[in-house]
mmCIF file of C-alpha atoms in Angstrom:
data_model
loop_
_atom_site.group_PDB
_atom_site.id
_atom_site.type_symbol
_atom_site.label_atom_id
_atom_site.label_comp_id
_atom_site.label_asym_id
_atom_site.label_seq_id
_atom_site.Cartn_x
_atom_site.Cartn_y
_atom_site.Cartn_z
ATOM 1 C CA UNK A 7 91.281 106.266 112.958
ATOM 2 C CA UNK A 8 90.878 105.181 116.618
ATOM 3 C CA UNK A 9 93.503 106.567 118.972
ATOM 4 C CA UNK A 10 95.097 103.156 119.649
ATOM 5 C CA UNK A 11 95.543 102.464 115.938
ATOM 6 C CA UNK A 12 96.872 105.927 115.332
ATOM 7 C CA UNK A 13 99.471 105.371 118.051
ATOM 8 C CA UNK A 14 100.633 102.141 116.443
ATOM 9 C CA UNK A 15 100.694 103.709 112.981
ATOM 10 C CA UNK A 16 102.972 106.424 114.355
ATOM 11 C CA UNK A 17 105.313 103.844 115.845
ATOM 12 C CA UNK A 18 104.169 104.350 119.436
ATOM 13 C CA UNK A 19 103.531 101.523 121.888
ATOM 14 C CA UNK A 20 100.091 100.759 123.254
ATOM 15 C CA UNK A 21 99.468 101.422 126.913
ATOM 16 C CA UNK A 22 99.787 98.229 129.007
ATOM 17 C CA UNK A 23 96.436 99.076 130.551
ATOM 18 C CA UNK A 24 94.550 98.886 127.267
ATOM 19 C CA UNK A 25 92.628 95.755 126.406
ATOM 20 C CA UNK A 26 94.075 93.724 123.530
ATOM 21 C CA UNK A 27 92.118 93.999 120.259
ATOM 22 C CA UNK A 28 89.595 91.257 119.586
ATOM 23 C CA UNK A 29 90.694 88.505 117.168
ATOM 24 C CA UNK A 30 89.912 89.531 113.588
ATOM 25 C CA UNK A 31 86.748 88.080 112.121
ATOM 26 C CA UNK A 32 88.459 86.647 109.049
ATOM 27 C CA UNK A 33 90.245 84.035 111.193
ATOM 28 C CA UNK A 34 87.094 82.574 112.740
ATOM 29 C CA UNK A 35 85.200 82.740 109.441
ATOM 30 C CA UNK A 36 87.887 80.792 107.596
ATOM 31 C CA UNK A 37 88.164 78.292 110.458
ATOM 32 C CA UNK A 38 84.485 77.441 109.944
ATOM 33 C CA UNK A 39 85.463 75.669 106.709
ATOM 34 C CA UNK A 40 87.978 73.357 108.375
ATOM 35 C CA UNK A 41 86.779 69.740 108.614
ATOM 36 C CA UNK A 42 86.671 67.913 111.935
ATOM 37 C CA UNK A 43 88.135 64.682 110.548
ATOM 38 C CA UNK A 44 90.013 63.816 107.362
ATOM 39 C CA UNK A 45 91.127 60.608 105.646
ATOM 40 C CA UNK A 46 93.351 60.924 102.584
ATOM 41 C CA UNK A 47 95.808 59.154 100.378
ATOM 42 C CA UNK A 48 99.028 61.143 100.198
ATOM 43 C CA UNK A 49 101.906 60.852 97.759
ATOM 44 C CA UNK A 50 105.164 62.622 98.616
ATOM 45 C CA UNK A 51 107.748 62.876 95.839
ATOM 46 C CA UNK A 52 111.320 63.712 96.891
ATOM 47 C CA UNK A 53 113.497 64.875 94.021
ATOM 48 C CA UNK A 54 116.941 64.551 95.628
ATOM 49 C CA UNK A 55 119.280 61.747 94.544
ATOM 50 C CA UNK A 56 117.305 60.684 91.523
ATOM 51 C CA UNK A 57 113.999 60.992 93.334
ATOM 52 C CA UNK A 58 111.430 58.584 94.739
ATOM 53 C CA UNK A 59 107.796 58.699 95.849
ATOM 54 C CA UNK A 60 106.434 57.713 99.260
ATOM 55 C CA UNK A 61 102.803 56.603 99.340
ATOM 56 C CA UNK A 62 100.902 57.106 102.584
ATOM 57 C CA UNK A 63 97.446 57.012 104.089
ATOM 58 C CA UNK A 64 96.492 59.454 106.798
ATOM 59 C CA UNK A 65 93.728 59.809 109.318
ATOM 60 C CA UNK A 66 93.306 63.054 111.243
ATOM 61 C CA UNK A 67 91.139 64.447 113.997
ATOM 62 C CA UNK A 68 91.987 68.105 113.631
ATOM 63 C CA UNK A 69 93.836 69.903 114.838
ATOM 64 C CA UNK A 70 96.274 67.733 116.776
ATOM 65 C CA UNK A 71 95.626 63.994 116.426
ATOM 66 C CA UNK A 72 97.049 62.319 113.311
ATOM 67 C CA UNK A 73 98.004 58.871 112.060
ATOM 68 C CA UNK A 74 100.179 58.296 109.006
ATOM 69 C CA UNK A 75 100.853 54.832 107.540
ATOM 70 C CA UNK A 76 103.518 54.426 104.851
ATOM 71 C CA UNK A 77 102.068 51.987 102.338
ATOM 72 C CA UNK A 78 104.615 51.973 99.528
ATOM 73 C CA UNK A 79 107.609 53.546 97.817
ATOM 74 C CA UNK A 80 108.441 53.891 94.147
ATOM 75 C CA UNK A 81 110.935 52.704 93.090
ATOM 76 C CA UNK A 82 110.769 50.008 95.756
ATOM 77 C CA UNK A 83 114.503 49.827 96.356
ATOM 78 C CA UNK A 84 116.843 49.782 99.342
ATOM 79 C CA UNK A 85 117.208 51.840 101.523
ATOM 80 C CA UNK A 86 113.858 53.620 101.123
ATOM 81 C CA UNK A 87 112.024 50.283 100.929
ATOM 82 C CA UNK A 88 112.717 49.839 104.663
ATOM 83 C CA UNK A 89 110.166 52.483 105.593
ATOM 84 C CA UNK A 90 107.225 50.611 104.031
ATOM 85 C CA UNK A 91 104.963 49.534 106.885
ATOM 86 C CA UNK A 92 106.060 52.363 109.183
ATOM 87 C CA UNK A 93 103.194 53.836 111.189
ATOM 88 C CA UNK A 94 103.190 57.137 113.072
ATOM 89 C CA UNK A 95 100.700 58.727 115.460
ATOM 90 C CA UNK A 96 101.039 62.423 116.312
ATOM 91 C CA UNK A 97 99.165 63.508 119.437
ATOM 92 C CA UNK A 98 99.637 67.090 120.595
ATOM 93 C CA UNK A 99 103.379 67.371 121.322
ATOM 94 C CA UNK A 100 104.202 63.654 121.137
ATOM 95 C CA UNK A 101 104.740 61.152 118.339
ATOM 96 C CA UNK A 102 104.676 57.349 118.412
ATOM 97 C CA UNK A 103 106.509 55.490 115.644
ATOM 98 C CA UNK A 104 106.231 51.809 114.729
ATOM 99 C CA UNK A 105 109.425 50.630 113.031
ATOM 100 C CA UNK A 106 108.744 47.612 110.772
ATOM 101 C CA UNK A 107 112.431 46.666 110.695
ATOM 102 C CA UNK A 108 112.515 46.091 114.462
ATOM 103 C CA UNK A 109 108.833 45.519 115.273
ATOM 104 C CA UNK A 110 109.136 48.085 118.074
ATOM 105 C CA UNK A 111 107.100 51.182 118.953
ATOM 106 C CA UNK A 112 109.027 54.230 120.125
ATOM 107 C CA UNK A 113 107.465 57.361 121.625
ATOM 108 C CA UNK A 114 109.164 60.717 121.426
ATOM 109 C CA UNK A 115 108.334 64.254 122.367
ATOM 110 C CA UNK A 116 108.437 66.849 119.621
ATOM 111 C CA UNK A 117 111.399 69.177 119.976
ATOM 112 C CA UNK A 118 110.457 71.763 122.595
ATOM 113 C CA UNK A 119 113.363 73.943 121.474
ATOM 114 C CA UNK A 120 111.359 74.879 118.389
ATOM 115 C CA UNK A 121 108.828 76.690 120.538
ATOM 116 C CA UNK A 122 105.965 74.497 119.359
ATOM 117 C CA UNK A 123 102.571 75.325 120.764
ATOM 118 C CA UNK A 124 100.282 72.626 122.191
ATOM 119 C CA UNK A 125 98.800 70.799 119.235
ATOM 120 C CA UNK A 126 101.701 71.730 116.976
ATOM 121 C CA UNK A 127 101.496 68.349 115.272
ATOM 122 C CA UNK A 128 98.166 69.462 113.837
ATOM 123 C CA UNK A 129 99.799 72.141 111.734
ATOM 124 C CA UNK A 130 100.111 70.347 108.424
ATOM 125 C CA UNK A 131 98.774 73.085 106.214
ATOM 126 C CA UNK A 132 95.097 72.208 106.329
ATOM 127 C CA UNK A 133 93.959 75.815 106.447
ATOM 128 C CA UNK A 134 95.434 79.183 105.675
ATOM 129 C CA UNK A 135 95.137 80.072 109.363
ATOM 130 C CA UNK A 136 97.303 77.075 110.273
ATOM 131 C CA UNK A 137 99.906 78.042 107.720
ATOM 132 C CA UNK A 138 100.106 81.479 109.316
ATOM 133 C CA UNK A 139 99.967 80.244 112.950
ATOM 134 C CA UNK A 140 96.755 82.109 113.822
ATOM 135 C CA UNK A 141 94.409 79.129 114.024
ATOM 136 C CA UNK A 142 95.159 78.775 117.748
ATOM 137 C CA UNK A 143 94.219 81.925 119.722
ATOM 138 C CA UNK A 144 96.453 80.837 122.608
ATOM 139 C CA UNK A 145 99.510 81.264 120.375
ATOM 140 C CA UNK A 146 99.295 84.934 119.485
ATOM 141 C CA UNK A 147 98.573 88.446 120.668
ATOM 142 C CA UNK A 148 96.938 90.783 118.181
ATOM 143 C CA UNK A 149 98.767 94.041 118.853
ATOM 144 C CA UNK A 150 97.554 96.346 116.078
ATOM 145 C CA UNK A 151 95.006 96.847 113.305
ATOM 146 C CA UNK A 152 96.154 99.555 110.896
ATOM 147 C CA UNK A 153 94.231 100.731 107.799
ATOM 148 C CA UNK A 154 96.587 100.926 104.802
ATOM 149 C CA UNK A 155 96.263 101.521 101.088
ATOM 150 C CA UNK A 156 98.388 99.065 99.093
ATOM 151 C CA UNK A 157 98.613 99.511 95.316
ATOM 152 C CA UNK A 158 95.421 101.524 95.383
ATOM 153 C CA UNK A 159 93.525 98.928 97.439
ATOM 154 C CA UNK A 160 92.158 99.772 100.890
ATOM 155 C CA UNK A 161 93.314 97.063 103.309
ATOM 156 C CA UNK A 162 93.697 96.509 107.043
ATOM 157 C CA UNK A 163 97.057 95.302 108.383
ATOM 158 C CA UNK A 164 96.824 93.017 111.403
ATOM 159 C CA UNK A 165 100.023 92.719 113.473
ATOM 160 C CA UNK A 166 100.528 89.562 115.538
ATOM 161 C CA UNK A 167 103.165 88.576 118.086
ATOM 162 C CA UNK A 168 103.502 84.808 118.519
ATOM 163 C CA UNK A 169 103.721 83.634 122.111
ATOM 164 C CA UNK A 170 105.510 80.479 120.965
ATOM 165 C CA UNK A 171 107.594 81.246 117.862
ATOM 166 C CA UNK A 172 107.398 78.694 115.058
ATOM 167 C CA UNK A 173 110.183 77.249 112.937
ATOM 168 C CA UNK A 174 109.825 77.524 109.155
ATOM 169 C CA UNK A 175 112.682 76.197 107.058
ATOM 170 C CA UNK A 176 115.670 77.443 109.132
ATOM 171 C CA UNK A 177 113.975 80.597 110.411
ATOM 172 C CA UNK A 178 112.212 81.095 113.736
ATOM 173 C CA UNK A 179 109.120 83.213 113.101
ATOM 174 C CA UNK A 180 108.183 85.395 116.074
ATOM 175 C CA UNK A 181 105.976 88.089 114.566
ATOM 176 C CA UNK A 182 103.849 88.581 111.489
ATOM 177 C CA UNK A 183 101.577 91.007 109.719
ATOM 178 C CA UNK A 184 98.578 89.962 107.623
ATOM 179 C CA UNK A 185 96.834 92.312 105.166
ATOM 180 C CA UNK A 186 93.091 91.753 104.641
ATOM 181 C CA UNK A 187 90.506 93.427 102.408
ATOM 182 C CA UNK A 188 87.791 94.446 104.908
ATOM 183 C CA UNK A 189 85.083 94.574 102.206
ATOM 184 C CA UNK A 190 85.567 91.088 100.811
ATOM 185 C CA UNK A 191 87.205 89.359 103.778
ATOM 186 C CA UNK A 192 90.129 88.326 101.566
ATOM 187 C CA UNK A 193 93.515 87.867 103.273
ATOM 188 C CA UNK A 194 95.936 88.853 100.506
ATOM 189 C CA UNK A 195 99.447 88.985 101.937
ATOM 190 C CA UNK A 196 101.528 88.284 105.035
ATOM 191 C CA UNK A 197 105.009 89.297 106.161
ATOM 192 C CA UNK A 198 106.958 87.114 108.597
ATOM 193 C CA UNK A 199 109.662 88.361 111.005
ATOM 194 C CA UNK A 200 112.295 86.603 113.097
ATOM 195 C CA UNK A 201 112.936 87.313 116.825
ATOM 196 C CA UNK A 202 115.355 90.131 115.858
ATOM 197 C CA UNK A 203 112.503 91.779 113.909
ATOM 198 C CA UNK A 204 114.154 91.053 110.561
ATOM 199 C CA UNK A 205 111.947 90.245 107.585
ATOM 200 C CA UNK A 206 112.148 86.468 107.108
ATOM 201 C CA UNK A 207 109.461 85.596 104.607
ATOM 202 C CA UNK A 208 106.549 86.709 102.493
ATOM 203 C CA UNK A 209 103.259 84.891 101.971
ATOM 204 C CA UNK A 210 101.072 85.714 98.967
ATOM 205 C CA UNK A 211 97.439 84.579 99.051
ATOM 206 C CA UNK A 212 95.556 84.605 95.752
ATOM 207 C CA UNK A 213 92.912 83.000 93.527
ATOM 208 C CA UNK A 214 90.252 83.739 96.138
ATOM 209 C CA UNK A 215 86.868 82.066 96.017
ATOM 210 C CA UNK A 216 83.882 83.633 97.755
ATOM 211 C CA UNK A 217 82.208 80.997 99.893
ATOM 212 C CA UNK A 218 79.977 83.073 102.175
ATOM 213 C CA UNK A 219 79.188 86.671 102.989
ATOM 214 C CA UNK A 220 82.449 88.303 104.068
ATOM 215 C CA UNK A 221 84.437 85.079 103.508
ATOM 216 C CA UNK A 222 86.792 84.533 100.567
ATOM 217 C CA UNK A 223 89.251 81.649 100.730
ATOM 218 C CA UNK A 224 92.618 81.793 98.923
ATOM 219 C CA UNK A 225 92.906 78.730 96.700
ATOM 220 C CA UNK A 226 96.637 79.320 96.158
ATOM 221 C CA UNK A 227 99.172 80.241 98.848
ATOM 222 C CA UNK A 228 102.814 80.965 98.009
ATOM 223 C CA UNK A 229 105.445 81.248 100.747
ATOM 224 C CA UNK A 230 108.901 82.731 100.139
ATOM 225 C CA UNK A 231 111.359 82.075 102.986
ATOM 226 C CA UNK A 232 114.849 83.583 103.367
ATOM 227 C CA UNK A 233 117.323 81.491 105.370
ATOM 228 C CA UNK A 234 120.734 82.656 104.199
ATOM 229 C CA UNK A 235 120.811 80.428 101.114
ATOM 230 C CA UNK A 236 118.560 80.091 98.065
ATOM 231 C CA UNK A 237 115.023 81.283 98.720
ATOM 232 C CA UNK A 238 112.704 78.452 99.736
ATOM 233 C CA UNK A 239 109.404 78.617 97.906
ATOM 234 C CA UNK A 240 106.350 76.592 98.897
ATOM 235 C CA UNK A 241 103.210 76.708 96.779
ATOM 236 C CA UNK A 242 100.032 75.257 98.310
ATOM 237 C CA UNK A 243 96.976 74.640 96.139
ATOM 238 C CA UNK A 244 93.736 74.212 98.077
ATOM 239 C CA UNK A 245 90.460 72.553 97.187
ATOM 240 C CA UNK A 246 86.945 73.229 98.431
ATOM 241 C CA UNK A 247 85.453 69.775 98.838
ATOM 242 C CA UNK A 248 81.657 69.616 98.492
ATOM 243 C CA UNK A 249 81.689 73.414 98.641
ATOM 244 C CA UNK A 250 82.056 73.181 102.432
ATOM 245 C CA UNK A 251 85.507 71.962 103.452
ATOM 246 C CA UNK A 252 88.818 73.704 102.851
ATOM 247 C CA UNK A 253 91.594 71.178 102.178
ATOM 248 C CA UNK A 254 95.033 71.209 100.595
ATOM 249 C CA UNK A 255 95.258 69.539 97.208
ATOM 250 C CA UNK A 256 98.949 69.855 96.401
ATOM 251 C CA UNK A 257 102.116 71.330 97.913
ATOM 252 C CA UNK A 258 105.255 72.004 95.862
ATOM 253 C CA UNK A 259 108.526 73.149 97.434
ATOM 254 C CA UNK A 260 111.603 74.619 95.745
ATOM 255 C CA UNK A 261 115.063 75.799 96.746
ATOM 256 C CA UNK A 262 115.550 78.674 94.341
ATOM 257 C CA UNK A 263 114.518 77.121 91.001
ATOM 258 C CA UNK A 264 115.338 73.537 92.075
ATOM 259 C CA UNK A 265 112.361 71.340 92.925
ATOM 260 C CA UNK A 266 112.711 69.711 96.362
ATOM 261 C CA UNK A 267 109.435 67.884 96.915
ATOM 262 C CA UNK A 268 105.817 67.609 95.851
ATOM 263 C CA UNK A 269 102.962 66.426 98.042
ATOM 264 C CA UNK A 270 99.539 65.497 96.667
ATOM 265 C CA UNK A 271 96.328 64.675 98.571
ATOM 266 C CA UNK A 272 93.736 62.463 96.836
ATOM 267 C CA UNK A 273 90.571 60.577 97.716
ATOM 268 C CA UNK A 274 89.858 62.695 100.785
ATOM 269 C CA UNK A 275 86.926 61.807 103.023
ATOM 270 C CA UNK A 276 85.856 64.419 105.544
ATOM 271 C CA UNK A 277 83.811 64.408 108.754
ATOM 272 C CA UNK A 278 83.502 60.628 108.881
ATOM 273 C CA UNK A 279 83.743 58.946 112.269
ATOM 274 C CA UNK A 280 87.249 57.646 113.012
ATOM 275 C CA UNK A 281 87.377 55.085 115.805
ATOM 276 C CA UNK A 282 89.717 56.022 118.663
ATOM 277 C CA UNK A 283 91.538 52.701 118.250
ATOM 278 C CA UNK A 284 92.886 53.970 114.921
ATOM 279 C CA UNK A 285 95.240 56.202 116.894
ATOM 280 C CA UNK A 286 96.592 53.408 119.096
ATOM 281 C CA UNK A 287 99.598 51.615 117.630
ATOM 282 C CA UNK A 288 100.335 47.950 118.235
ATOM 283 C CA UNK A 289 103.278 45.870 116.958
#
């Protein structure tokens, strides 16, 4: 074991003069399967208060330019019927919203108090790296790589400190560890920590599919978040469109055993040209 890794494994701090470890290869390899543009139909079902479904269409230039149009609700009843026709454009740390009830466009800045990185609006779960905040190398420092054997399997634990902590549920995530199988390139588990270094959540990555040498993508990601109440569980099912592009297919969220919402992506088109005017709202 290299001296720097041995120091970390023994709980010692790295010398400030040492160069930071290079980003792990599994991040860049997985990122190669992210599309440049996406168009999808999206249905979001909210189960509270009897439940209703919001139908949307989205256009995205990843990672940080998005447009979402709300096209329908079911049942089409007041008050949720008022949001039909709403249009939203997310651009880096700003969002523009067209309100069909007033005919006005309002621009707001995303809440800086959440510590969002530039391009935070692009984090909508389109890759595993986005879910774990390591898609943007300006947002983390890789502070350790520690070989570990977990349940008889030889893995490498990567420890990251986030330069701009991210809010998940009601927990601010400031640090994380990701365990990867160095032989297969499979990321298999992650542990999330809050700014006080308390364990805040666990991410399990499974149902891997080998897509290239040294690259295996998890087709199911389960996140378990602790926020003082019932555990929040999010299950993301991914698809590999045309064998080349890694996209979410469905997201289900629960509070304990109670279903909160379901989100389904259908009819996705990837890497098609999207005219810049699509991201300019007009009344």
